[in-house]
Amino acid sequence: MEPPKAFIQTYGCQMNEHDTYRMMGVLAAEGYAMTNTPEGASLIVLNTCSVRHNPENKVYSFLGATRGLKKENPELIVAVAGCVAQQEGENILKREKGVDIVFGPDNLFELPEMISAVRRGERVLRTKWQPHERRVQNFIPEEWVEQGHVEGCKAYISITKGCDNFCTFCVVPYTRGREVSRESENILREARDLVSKGAKEIWLLGQNVNSYRVGSFGFAELLDGLSKVSGLPRVRFTSPHPNDWNNDLSDLMAERPSICNQLHLPFQSGSDRLLAEMNRGHTIEEYLEKIEYMRAINPRLELSSDLIVGFPGETEEDFADTLRVLEEVRFAQLYPFKYSPRPKTKAMNMEDDVPREVKEDRLAHVIALQRRIHEEDIQRYVGTEEEILIGGAHPKVRHTMNGRTDGFRPVSVVSDELEIGDFARVRITGAKGHWLYAERIDREESAPVATTALGAEQ
Ligand code: SF4
C-alpha cells in the first residue's frame, strides 16, 4: 500500500523553512511521504508568516483553493501552522470550515497527536506557548535533535526562538513569544549530526540570533564552537540585531575561515528620530561605526539589510537620511518593505499617516537606487577568482551548476563534473542582475585561497 502523502506550503523566513523541515521529519516518522503538489495529498499544512500583510492574504487565498480538494476528498486534513496560526488562532477555524488544525510554532512536535484527534472527528486548536519563564530551553525535544534535515548541502539550526526587543512595528514577540536560547551542547550535537548527513553549510537561526545566551556563554562562544566542528566548512547566521553586535564578533568573523563573510544587519531607517520611534535602541551613527570597524578589518565582508519606508511620521527628511545610509554603506543585498500596521504592535496605535502613493514612490526610489549601487559594485568581481560551494543545478541551463561565494553572491558555472556539496575555484567572467557567471579553473592555476578553507578543522 502506498504511504499517505503530505504537502507543506511554506511562507516567510528561514525560521519557517526550518520549521517545515522539522514537520517533514515528524510526518515521515508517522509514515507520510512528502509530495510537491496539494492534489492527491492526505494532509496539507500551510506554514504561515505574518510579518508583512501580503503573506497573510496569500494564506487565506490558498485556504480558499483547498475547499475544492476537500470536497473531492472529505478525508483530507488541512492544517494551518506558523505565525498567522498563532496570531489568528480560533478565528481561522471560525472563518474556514475546511480547516481541521490550527497550531502555533511551539506546538509543532505535537502534530501526530493533533492528526489523531482529527481522525476521531475533532477540530484542533493548539497555540499554547511552552513556559516562558525559563530563558534557556531545549525547544527541540531531545529525541528530535538528531533528526534534522539537510537540503542539498545546507541545513538550519534554530539556536534561539522568540524576541524580547519589541520593535514597535514587529509582530514577532507576539507570534513567536519571548526569547529563549538552547543549551550549546544540544546545538553542537545537532551540528555534528547534520555534518554526518552531508551538511557543508549550516545556518544558525534566531529572530535576534546574536542575543543568544546561556549564562556566561554567549553568541561569540557558540560561534567559536561551531567554527571548530570537524568537517563543517561554512557557518552563516541570521538575523543579528545591531545592538547585540560588537567588535569582538567582527574580529571572530574576520579570523575564522569557516564563518562566512556575510552579514545581514537590519538598519530599518536612516533617521534617528524614527529609529527611536521604532524602539530600535541605537542611533544610525552607532550602526555606521560598527560597519566601519568590520569593513576595516574584513574588506571581503558582504552586507545586507532590511529597511522600512513609510513608517508613521516618516518625513521627506527622514527618508533622505535613509537614502544617505544606502549610498554610504552600499549593501550587496537589500530587502526594503512598505510599512503596514501589524496587530498587537505598538505602532498599530500610531497614525499610519504616510499616504500609500508616497510609500510606493519611496519604495520605488529605494529599489532604483539599490539597483544602481548593485550594478556599479558587482562589476568589480569580473576577473576575480572565487571559491564557491555548489548548491544545485541551474534550473534552466544544461551543463551548468549554481553556487555561492562565502559572501553569498550567487554564481553560475559551466560544468558537467561538479555536484551538490562540491567546492570549486572559479574565475568570474561576467555579471548580470544579481548573478555572477564563471568558468572553473584548475587548482594549479589558481592563486592561494584567502577565503573559506575547505573542510576547515581548527
Ligand atoms: S529585533 Fe527583529 S524580531 Fe525582534 S522585535 Fe525587532 S524586528 Fe522583530
Coordinates of C-alpha atoms and ligand atoms in Angstrom, one line a residue:
M1 CA 0.0 0.0 0.0
E2 CA 1.2 3.5 -0.9
P3 CA 2.1 5.7 2.1
P4 CA -0.2 8.7 2.7
K5 CA 1.1 11.9 1.2
A6 CA 1.7 15.2 2.9
F7 CA 2.1 18.6 1.2
I8 CA 3.5 21.6 3.1
Q9 CA 3.2 25.1 1.7
T10 CA 5.7 27.5 3.4
Y11 CA 5.6 31.2 3.5
G12 CA 8.1 33.6 5.1
C13 CA 11.5 33.5 6.5
Q14 CA 14.2 30.8 7.0
M15 CA 12.8 30.1 10.5
N16 CA 9.6 29.0 8.8
E17 CA 11.6 26.9 6.3
H18 CA 13.3 25.3 9.2
D19 CA 10.0 24.6 11.0
T20 CA 8.8 23.0 7.7
Y21 CA 11.9 20.7 7.6
R22 CA 11.1 19.7 11.3
M23 CA 7.5 19.0 10.4
M24 CA 8.7 16.8 7.5
G25 CA 10.7 14.8 9.9
V26 CA 7.8 14.4 12.3
L27 CA 5.5 13.4 9.5
A28 CA 8.0 11.0 8.0
A29 CA 8.1 9.2 11.4
E30 CA 4.3 8.9 11.1
G31 CA 4.6 7.2 7.8
Y32 CA 3.9 10.1 5.5
A33 CA 5.7 10.7 2.2
M34 CA 6.1 14.3 1.1
T35 CA 4.6 15.5 -2.2
N36 CA 5.2 18.7 -4.2
T37 CA 1.5 19.3 -5.0
P38 CA -1.6 19.6 -2.9
E39 CA -3.6 17.4 -5.3
G40 CA -3.6 13.8 -4.0
A41 CA -2.3 14.7 -0.6
S42 CA -4.0 13.3 2.6
L43 CA -2.6 16.2 4.6
I44 CA -2.0 19.8 3.7
V45 CA -0.1 22.1 6.0
L46 CA 0.2 25.8 5.5
N47 CA 3.2 27.1 7.4
T48 CA 2.4 30.8 7.6
C49 CA 4.1 34.2 8.1
S50 CA 2.5 37.4 9.4
V51 CA 5.5 39.7 9.4
R52 CA 4.0 41.5 6.3
H53 CA 0.4 41.8 5.3
N54 CA 0.8 40.1 1.9
P55 CA 1.8 36.6 3.1
E56 CA -1.2 36.7 5.4
N57 CA -3.5 37.4 2.4
K58 CA -1.9 34.6 0.5
V59 CA -2.8 32.2 3.3
Y60 CA -6.5 32.9 3.0
S61 CA -6.5 32.7 -0.7
F62 CA -4.6 29.3 -0.5
L63 CA -7.2 28.1 2.0
G64 CA -9.9 29.0 -0.4
A65 CA -8.3 26.9 -3.0
T66 CA -8.2 23.8 -0.7
R67 CA -12.0 23.9 -0.4
G68 CA -12.4 22.1 -3.7
L69 CA -9.8 19.5 -2.7
K70 CA -11.7 18.8 0.5
K71 CA -14.9 18.3 -1.5
E72 CA -13.2 15.7 -3.7
N73 CA -11.6 14.0 -0.7
P74 CA -13.5 14.6 2.6
E75 CA -10.7 12.6 4.5
L76 CA -8.2 15.3 3.6
I77 CA -6.8 17.0 6.7
V78 CA -5.9 20.7 6.4
A79 CA -3.7 22.4 9.0
V80 CA -2.6 26.0 9.4
A81 CA 0.7 26.4 11.3
G82 CA 3.2 29.3 12.0
C83 CA 2.7 32.9 12.9
V84 CA -0.7 33.5 11.3
A85 CA -2.0 30.5 13.2
Q86 CA -0.5 31.8 16.4
Q87 CA -2.0 35.2 15.8
E88 CA -5.4 34.4 14.5
G89 CA -6.0 31.1 16.4
E90 CA -9.7 30.3 16.6
N91 CA -10.7 33.0 14.0
I92 CA -9.2 30.7 11.3
L93 CA -11.3 27.8 12.5
K94 CA -14.4 30.0 12.5
R95 CA -13.7 31.6 9.1
E96 CA -12.6 28.5 7.2
K97 CA -14.8 25.5 8.0
G98 CA -12.4 23.2 6.0
V99 CA -9.5 23.8 8.3
D100 CA -9.0 20.9 10.8
I101 CA -6.0 22.0 12.8
V102 CA -4.5 25.4 13.8
F103 CA -1.2 25.2 15.7
G104 CA 1.5 27.6 16.7
P105 CA 5.3 27.4 16.4
D106 CA 5.6 25.9 19.9
N107 CA 3.3 23.0 19.1
L108 CA 5.0 21.6 16.0
F109 CA 6.1 18.4 17.7
E110 CA 2.5 17.6 18.8
L111 CA 1.4 17.2 15.1
P112 CA 0.9 13.4 15.4
E113 CA -1.5 13.8 18.4
M114 CA -3.3 16.5 16.5
I115 CA -3.8 14.3 13.4
S116 CA -5.1 11.5 15.6
A117 CA -7.6 13.9 17.2
V118 CA -8.9 14.9 13.7
R119 CA -9.3 11.3 12.8
R120 CA -11.5 11.0 15.9
G121 CA -13.7 13.8 14.5
E122 CA -12.3 16.8 16.4
R123 CA -11.1 20.2 15.1
V124 CA -7.9 21.2 16.9
L125 CA -6.5 24.5 18.2
R126 CA -3.1 24.4 19.8
T127 CA -1.4 27.7 20.3
K128 CA -0.2 27.4 23.8
W129 CA 3.4 28.5 24.5
Q130 CA 5.9 26.4 26.2
P131 CA 6.6 28.1 29.6
H132 CA 8.5 31.3 29.0
E133 CA 9.9 31.8 32.5
R134 CA 12.8 29.5 31.5
R135 CA 15.2 31.7 29.4
V136 CA 17.1 28.5 28.5
Q137 CA 15.1 25.8 26.9
N138 CA 16.0 22.9 24.6
F139 CA 12.9 23.7 22.5
I140 CA 13.9 21.0 20.0
P141 CA 13.0 17.9 22.1
E142 CA 15.9 15.6 22.8
E143 CA 14.6 12.8 20.6
W144 CA 14.4 15.2 17.6
V145 CA 17.9 16.8 18.0
E146 CA 19.5 14.3 15.7
Q147 CA 16.6 14.2 13.2
G148 CA 17.4 17.5 11.4
H149 CA 17.1 17.9 7.7
V150 CA 19.9 18.6 5.2
E151 CA 18.6 20.2 2.0
G152 CA 21.3 19.7 -0.7
C153 CA 24.3 20.6 1.4
K154 CA 22.6 23.2 3.6
A155 CA 21.0 22.9 7.0
Y156 CA 19.4 25.2 9.5
I157 CA 19.8 25.1 13.3
S158 CA 17.5 27.1 15.4
I159 CA 19.5 28.5 18.4
T160 CA 17.0 30.9 19.9
K161 CA 13.4 31.4 19.4
G162 CA 11.2 34.5 20.1
C163 CA 12.3 38.0 20.7
D164 CA 12.4 40.5 23.6
N165 CA 13.1 43.6 21.7
F166 CA 9.6 44.7 20.9
C167 CA 10.4 46.9 17.9
T168 CA 7.2 48.9 17.6
F169 CA 6.4 47.6 14.0
C170 CA 7.1 44.0 14.6
V171 CA 4.7 41.2 15.4
V172 CA 7.4 38.5 16.2
P173 CA 7.3 38.9 20.0
Y174 CA 3.5 38.2 19.8
T175 CA 3.7 35.3 17.3
R176 CA 7.0 33.6 18.4
G177 CA 6.9 34.6 22.1
R178 CA 9.7 35.8 24.4
E179 CA 13.3 34.9 23.7
V180 CA 14.8 31.6 24.8
S181 CA 18.1 30.1 24.0
R182 CA 19.1 26.4 23.6
E183 CA 21.9 24.7 25.5
S184 CA 25.1 24.8 23.5
E185 CA 25.8 21.1 23.7
N186 CA 22.3 20.4 22.3
I187 CA 23.1 22.7 19.4
L188 CA 26.6 21.3 18.8
R189 CA 25.2 17.8 18.8
E190 CA 22.7 18.8 16.1
A191 CA 25.5 20.4 14.1
R192 CA 27.7 17.3 14.2
D193 CA 24.8 15.1 13.2
L194 CA 23.9 17.4 10.3
V195 CA 27.6 17.3 9.1
S196 CA 27.5 13.5 9.3
K197 CA 24.4 13.7 6.9
G198 CA 26.3 15.8 4.4
A199 CA 25.8 19.4 5.5
K200 CA 28.5 21.7 4.3
E201 CA 26.8 24.9 5.3
I202 CA 24.9 25.5 8.5
W203 CA 22.8 28.5 9.2
L204 CA 22.2 29.4 12.8
L205 CA 18.7 30.9 13.1
G206 CA 17.1 33.2 15.7
Q207 CA 14.8 36.2 15.5
N208 CA 17.6 38.1 17.2
V209 CA 20.3 35.5 16.7
N210 CA 23.2 37.3 18.3
S211 CA 21.5 37.8 21.7
Y212 CA 21.9 34.1 22.2
R213 CA 23.0 33.5 25.8
V214 CA 23.1 30.7 28.3
G215 CA 24.7 32.1 31.5
S216 CA 28.1 33.4 30.5
F217 CA 28.1 31.5 27.2
G218 CA 27.1 34.0 24.5
F219 CA 26.8 34.1 20.8
A220 CA 30.6 34.6 20.3
E221 CA 31.3 31.5 22.3
L222 CA 28.8 29.5 20.4
L223 CA 30.0 30.7 17.0
D224 CA 33.6 29.9 18.1
G225 CA 32.4 26.3 19.0
L226 CA 30.7 25.9 15.7
S227 CA 33.6 27.2 13.7
K228 CA 35.6 24.3 15.1
V229 CA 33.1 21.5 14.2
S230 CA 35.1 18.9 12.2
G231 CA 34.0 18.8 8.6
L232 CA 31.9 21.9 8.6
P233 CA 33.4 24.4 6.2
R234 CA 30.7 27.1 6.3
V235 CA 28.7 28.7 9.0
R236 CA 26.2 31.5 8.5
F237 CA 23.6 33.1 10.8
T238 CA 20.6 35.3 10.6
S239 CA 19.3 37.8 11.8
P240 CA 21.6 39.7 14.1
H241 CA 20.5 42.9 15.8
P242 CA 22.9 45.9 15.7
N243 CA 22.5 46.4 19.4
D244 CA 24.0 43.0 20.1
W245 CA 26.7 43.3 17.6
N246 CA 30.2 44.2 18.9
N247 CA 33.7 44.4 17.7
D248 CA 34.6 41.0 19.2
L249 CA 32.1 39.4 16.9
S250 CA 33.5 41.3 14.0
D251 CA 37.0 40.1 14.9
L252 CA 35.9 36.5 15.2
M253 CA 34.2 36.6 11.8
A254 CA 37.3 38.1 10.2
E255 CA 39.6 35.5 11.9
R256 CA 37.7 32.2 11.2
P257 CA 37.6 31.0 7.6
S258 CA 34.5 28.9 8.2
I259 CA 32.4 31.8 9.4
C260 CA 31.2 33.3 6.2
N261 CA 32.0 36.8 5.2
Q262 CA 28.3 37.7 5.0
L263 CA 26.3 39.8 7.5
H264 CA 22.6 40.7 7.3
L265 CA 22.4 43.6 9.7
P266 CA 19.0 45.3 9.5
F267 CA 19.0 49.1 10.0
Q268 CA 15.3 49.8 9.1
S269 CA 15.7 53.6 8.8
G270 CA 18.4 56.2 8.5
S271 CA 16.6 58.7 10.8
D272 CA 17.5 58.7 14.5
R273 CA 14.0 60.1 15.3
L274 CA 12.4 57.1 13.5
L275 CA 14.8 54.6 15.0
A276 CA 13.7 55.8 18.4
E277 CA 10.0 55.6 17.4
M278 CA 10.7 52.1 16.2
N279 CA 12.4 51.2 19.6
R280 CA 15.5 50.0 17.8
G281 CA 17.7 51.2 20.7
H282 CA 20.6 52.6 18.6
T283 CA 21.4 55.6 16.5
I284 CA 22.4 55.5 12.9
E285 CA 25.9 56.7 13.8
E286 CA 26.3 53.8 16.1
Y287 CA 25.2 51.4 13.4
L288 CA 27.6 53.0 10.9
E289 CA 30.5 52.9 13.3
K290 CA 30.1 49.1 13.7
I291 CA 30.1 48.7 9.9
E292 CA 33.2 50.9 9.5
Y293 CA 35.1 48.8 12.0
M294 CA 34.2 45.5 10.4
R295 CA 34.9 46.6 6.9
A296 CA 38.3 47.9 8.0
I297 CA 39.3 44.5 9.4
N298 CA 37.4 42.4 6.9
P299 CA 37.3 44.0 3.4
R300 CA 35.6 40.9 1.9
L301 CA 32.6 41.2 4.1
E302 CA 29.3 41.4 2.2
L303 CA 26.5 43.3 3.9
S304 CA 22.7 43.2 3.5
S305 CA 19.9 44.9 5.4
D306 CA 16.1 45.3 5.8
L307 CA 14.6 48.7 5.7
I308 CA 11.1 50.1 6.1
V309 CA 9.7 53.0 4.1
G310 CA 6.6 54.9 5.2
F311 CA 6.8 54.2 8.9
P312 CA 4.3 56.5 10.7
G313 CA 5.6 60.1 10.7
E314 CA 8.3 59.5 8.1
T315 CA 9.1 62.9 6.5
E316 CA 11.0 63.6 3.3
E317 CA 13.9 64.5 5.6
D318 CA 13.8 61.1 7.4
F319 CA 13.6 59.4 4.0
A320 CA 16.6 61.3 2.7
D321 CA 18.5 60.1 5.8
T322 CA 17.7 56.5 4.8
L323 CA 18.9 57.1 1.2
R324 CA 22.2 58.6 2.6
V325 CA 22.8 55.3 4.5
L326 CA 22.3 53.3 1.3
E327 CA 24.8 55.5 -0.6
E328 CA 27.3 55.3 2.3
V329 CA 27.1 51.6 3.1
R330 CA 26.4 50.2 -0.4
F331 CA 24.8 47.0 0.6
A332 CA 25.2 43.9 -1.5
Q333 CA 21.6 43.0 -0.9
L334 CA 18.6 45.0 0.4
Y335 CA 15.1 43.9 1.5
P336 CA 13.0 47.1 1.5
F337 CA 9.4 47.0 2.6
K338 CA 6.5 49.4 2.8
Y339 CA 5.3 49.8 6.3
S340 CA 2.0 48.1 7.1
P341 CA 0.4 48.1 10.6
R342 CA 0.5 44.7 12.3
P343 CA -1.9 43.5 15.0
K344 CA -0.9 43.9 18.7
T345 CA 2.2 46.0 17.9
K346 CA 2.8 49.5 19.4
A347 CA 2.9 51.1 16.0
M348 CA -0.6 49.9 15.4
N349 CA -1.7 52.7 17.7
M350 CA 0.3 55.3 15.7
E351 CA -1.3 57.1 12.9
D352 CA -0.4 55.4 9.6
D353 CA -0.1 58.8 8.1
V354 CA 2.2 58.3 5.1
P355 CA -0.1 58.0 2.1
R356 CA 0.0 54.8 0.1
E357 CA 1.3 56.6 -3.1
V358 CA 4.1 58.2 -1.1
K359 CA 5.1 54.8 0.4
E360 CA 5.1 53.3 -3.1
D361 CA 7.2 56.2 -4.6
R362 CA 9.7 55.9 -1.7
L363 CA 9.9 52.1 -2.2
A364 CA 10.4 52.6 -6.0
H365 CA 13.1 55.2 -5.2
V366 CA 14.9 52.8 -2.8
I367 CA 14.8 50.0 -5.3
A368 CA 16.1 52.1 -8.2
L369 CA 19.0 53.5 -6.0
Q370 CA 19.9 50.0 -4.8
R371 CA 19.8 48.7 -8.3
R372 CA 22.2 51.4 -9.4
I373 CA 24.6 50.7 -6.5
H374 CA 24.4 47.0 -7.1
E375 CA 25.1 47.3 -10.8
E376 CA 28.2 49.5 -10.1
D377 CA 29.5 47.3 -7.4
I378 CA 29.0 43.9 -8.9
Q379 CA 31.3 44.7 -11.8
R380 CA 34.3 44.7 -9.5
Y381 CA 34.0 40.9 -9.4
V382 CA 34.6 40.4 -13.0
G383 CA 38.1 38.9 -13.5
T384 CA 38.5 37.9 -9.8
E385 CA 38.8 34.3 -8.5
E386 CA 36.3 33.0 -6.0
E387 CA 35.7 29.7 -4.2
I388 CA 32.1 28.6 -4.4
L389 CA 30.0 25.9 -2.8
I390 CA 27.8 24.2 -5.3
G391 CA 24.1 24.2 -4.2
G392 CA 22.4 22.8 -7.2
A393 CA 22.0 22.5 -11.0
H394 CA 20.9 25.6 -12.9
P395 CA 17.1 25.1 -13.3
K396 CA 17.1 26.1 -17.0
V397 CA 20.6 25.9 -18.5
R398 CA 22.1 22.5 -19.1
H399 CA 25.7 21.6 -18.1
T400 CA 25.6 24.5 -15.6
M401 CA 25.7 24.4 -11.8
N402 CA 24.9 27.2 -9.3
G403 CA 26.8 28.0 -6.2
R404 CA 27.6 30.8 -3.7
T405 CA 30.7 32.6 -2.7
D406 CA 31.3 32.8 1.1
G407 CA 29.9 36.4 0.8
F408 CA 26.7 34.8 -0.5
R409 CA 26.9 36.0 -4.1
P410 CA 25.2 33.6 -6.5
V411 CA 27.5 32.2 -9.2
S412 CA 26.7 30.1 -12.3
V413 CA 29.5 27.9 -13.6
V414 CA 29.6 25.7 -16.7
S415 CA 30.4 22.1 -15.6
D416 CA 29.5 18.5 -16.1
E417 CA 31.6 17.2 -13.2
L418 CA 30.5 19.4 -10.2
E419 CA 28.0 18.1 -7.8
I420 CA 26.0 19.5 -4.9
G421 CA 28.3 20.0 -1.9
D422 CA 31.5 20.4 -4.0
F423 CA 33.7 23.4 -3.7
A424 CA 35.1 24.9 -6.9
R425 CA 37.6 27.5 -7.7
V426 CA 36.2 29.8 -10.4
R427 CA 37.1 32.9 -12.4
I428 CA 34.3 35.4 -12.7
T429 CA 33.7 36.1 -16.4
G430 CA 30.6 38.3 -16.2
A431 CA 27.9 39.8 -14.1
K432 CA 24.2 40.3 -14.8
G433 CA 21.5 41.3 -12.3
H434 CA 22.4 39.6 -9.1
W435 CA 24.3 36.8 -10.8
L436 CA 27.9 36.2 -11.4
Y437 CA 29.0 34.0 -14.3
A438 CA 32.2 32.0 -14.0
E439 CA 34.5 29.4 -15.5
R440 CA 36.1 26.7 -13.5
I441 CA 39.8 27.0 -13.1
D442 CA 42.3 24.3 -12.2
R443 CA 43.6 24.3 -8.7
E444 CA 47.2 24.5 -10.0
E445 CA 46.4 27.7 -11.9
S446 CA 44.6 29.4 -9.0
A447 CA 46.1 31.9 -6.6
P448 CA 46.2 30.8 -2.9
V449 CA 42.8 31.0 -1.3
A450 CA 42.4 33.6 1.3
T451 CA 38.7 32.9 1.9
T452 CA 36.9 29.8 3.0
A453 CA 39.1 26.9 3.9
L454 CA 37.8 23.6 2.5
G455 CA 36.8 21.2 5.2
A456 CA 38.3 23.5 7.8
E457 CA 39.0 21.8 11.0
Q458 CA 40.6 24.1 13.6
Ligands
SF4_1 S1 14.5 42.5 16.8 FE1 13.7 41.7 14.9 S2 12.3 40.1 15.6 FE2 12.7 41.3 17.4 S3 11.1 42.7 17.6 FE3 12.7 43.8 16.5 S4 12.3 43.4 14.3 FE4 11.0 41.9 15.5

